[in-house]
XYZ file of C-alpha atoms in Angstrom:
175
model
C 0.000 0.000 0.000
C 2.860 2.360 0.817
C 4.303 1.822 -2.674
C 0.945 2.663 -4.236
C 0.646 5.861 -2.217
C 4.249 6.916 -2.799
C 3.997 6.303 -6.507
C 0.679 8.076 -6.756
C 2.230 11.073 -5.040
C 5.190 11.072 -7.410
C 2.890 10.972 -10.427
C 0.801 13.767 -9.046
C 3.762 15.980 -8.315
C 5.634 15.190 -11.524
C 3.255 15.818 -14.369
C -0.117 16.830 -13.045
C -2.553 17.387 -15.863
C -0.353 17.279 -18.928
C -0.391 14.584 -21.563
C 1.879 13.614 -24.452
C 1.552 15.820 -27.556
C 0.770 12.662 -29.535
C -2.283 11.859 -27.409
C -5.748 13.284 -27.971
C -8.480 12.200 -25.564
C -11.432 10.503 -27.222
C -14.578 12.484 -27.953
C -18.166 11.268 -27.610
C -17.096 9.690 -24.326
C -19.841 8.346 -22.077
C -18.650 8.205 -18.496
C -21.558 6.019 -17.405
C -20.527 3.350 -19.918
C -16.903 3.539 -18.757
C -17.846 2.815 -15.133
C -17.356 -0.685 -13.762
C -14.432 -3.048 -13.682
C -11.491 -3.030 -16.078
C -8.609 -5.499 -16.232
C -5.080 -4.276 -16.804
C -3.827 -6.194 -19.833
C -0.499 -4.361 -20.168
C 1.317 -1.380 -18.674
C 4.581 0.444 -18.612
C 6.510 -0.158 -15.404
C 6.199 2.120 -12.390
C 7.089 1.516 -8.767
C 3.479 1.736 -7.577
C 2.509 -1.348 -9.599
C 5.834 -3.167 -9.714
C 5.428 -6.877 -9.092
C 1.634 -6.786 -9.132
C -0.457 -9.227 -11.105
C -4.215 -9.622 -11.500
C -4.500 -5.822 -11.560
C -7.960 -4.331 -11.907
C -9.454 -0.873 -11.780
C -13.044 -0.288 -10.783
C -14.806 3.014 -11.404
C -18.072 3.942 -9.711
C -20.068 7.156 -9.694
C -20.440 8.873 -6.324
C -23.400 10.969 -5.178
C -21.323 14.164 -5.461
C -20.625 13.474 -9.155
C -17.029 12.347 -8.690
C -15.826 8.910 -9.710
C -14.459 6.543 -7.082
C -11.376 4.687 -8.348
C -10.415 1.379 -6.759
C -7.151 -0.068 -8.056
C -6.307 -3.557 -6.916
C -3.469 -6.001 -7.615
C -1.894 -9.106 -6.148
C 1.711 -9.250 -4.940
C 2.852 -12.864 -5.244
C 6.086 -11.894 -3.490
C 4.150 -10.884 -0.356
C 1.105 -13.114 -0.963
C -1.194 -10.137 -0.409
C -3.638 -7.974 -2.299
C -2.780 -4.272 -2.562
C -5.449 -1.608 -2.981
C -5.449 2.101 -3.632
C -8.606 4.207 -3.532
C -8.805 7.503 -5.363
C -11.209 9.869 -7.040
C -11.561 11.228 -10.543
C -13.282 14.151 -12.255
C -13.642 15.146 -15.909
C -11.099 17.843 -16.851
C -12.909 19.498 -19.754
C -16.371 18.052 -20.149
C -17.997 14.677 -19.629
C -18.039 13.981 -23.386
C -14.219 13.941 -23.518
C -12.202 10.991 -22.202
C -9.925 13.199 -20.141
C -10.061 12.870 -16.369
C -7.970 14.042 -13.471
C -7.292 11.383 -10.844
C -6.145 11.763 -7.259
C -4.936 9.146 -4.817
C -3.420 11.654 -2.433
C -5.036 14.818 -1.165
C -5.542 17.721 -3.536
C -2.923 16.538 -6.059
C -4.210 15.275 -9.404
C -2.682 13.478 -12.373
C -4.004 13.187 -15.889
C -5.895 10.152 -17.123
C -6.288 10.510 -20.884
C -8.278 7.824 -22.693
C -6.945 8.070 -26.243
C -8.220 4.830 -27.776
C -11.597 3.390 -26.845
C -13.930 0.775 -28.250
C -16.814 3.211 -28.639
C -19.232 0.479 -29.694
C -19.004 -1.802 -26.647
C -16.515 -0.108 -24.268
C -14.537 -3.376 -24.188
C -10.978 -1.963 -24.378
C -9.111 1.288 -23.873
C -5.644 2.825 -24.018
C -4.906 5.324 -21.250
C -2.018 7.732 -20.879
C -0.776 9.699 -17.931
C 1.144 12.987 -18.119
C 3.840 11.692 -20.497
C 4.763 8.649 -22.602
C 6.206 6.791 -19.621
C 2.646 6.167 -18.390
C 0.534 3.757 -20.414
C -2.207 1.293 -19.554
C -4.023 -1.098 -21.859
C -7.346 -1.982 -20.225
C -10.100 -4.424 -21.118
C -13.411 -5.567 -19.663
C -12.218 -9.172 -19.693
C -8.958 -10.574 -18.243
C -7.689 -11.381 -21.756
C -7.883 -9.875 -25.233
C -7.790 -11.644 -28.561
C -4.421 -11.422 -30.320
C -5.666 -9.234 -33.186
C -7.101 -6.571 -30.841
C -4.060 -6.717 -28.577
C -1.660 -6.249 -31.496
C -3.767 -3.368 -32.819
C -3.679 -1.576 -29.457
C 0.058 -2.076 -29.013
C 0.601 -0.632 -32.494
C -1.643 2.352 -31.706
C 0.460 3.058 -28.616
C 3.733 2.673 -30.528
C 2.555 5.126 -33.202
C 2.035 7.703 -30.454
C 5.555 7.370 -29.109
C 5.109 4.913 -26.246
C 7.968 2.404 -25.877
C 5.891 -0.712 -26.346
C 9.002 -2.923 -26.169
C 8.894 -2.178 -22.419
C 5.270 -3.241 -21.901
C 4.555 -5.574 -19.021
C 1.789 -8.009 -19.938
C -0.110 -8.581 -16.728
C -0.740 -12.099 -15.476
C -4.519 -12.204 -15.025
C -4.761 -15.923 -14.258
C -6.078 -15.184 -10.737
C -9.053 -13.472 -12.412
C -9.885 -16.299 -14.799
C -12.793 -18.649 -14.023
């Protein structure tokens, strides 16, 4: 938990609400459809998630209009689940996939959804403040190879170092 909090703080203090020049948040975004559980299929390495598998993110709407963020992952090294709870708010408007997320006090980091399956909301690519932050998310613990390859290529075209992607072991989340 300490790693998650420390890393969240470092993100928040390092880049705040910027995003890579190559990233444009999706339009026609429907926050209500984005809510629910997402599985982390791949990510770029950061200390706050290092060593975690079975990583999920769950988004739920709060009465005050903010979005509760529950990130969860399993540390096989420590044989424990780690959780971090945060909050998110749209930056521009609710029809743009650009949120600010906080896991620590008043400090926020960017959460830019730049690729999204608009039809079914089954997969997404998310960037943080720069190209060292990338998450490939899906509604299921696995993605078919064609979709996965397409998303990795989309990220590479935008300047993310996809050779450094960590493909998350989701076997703990499989039936």
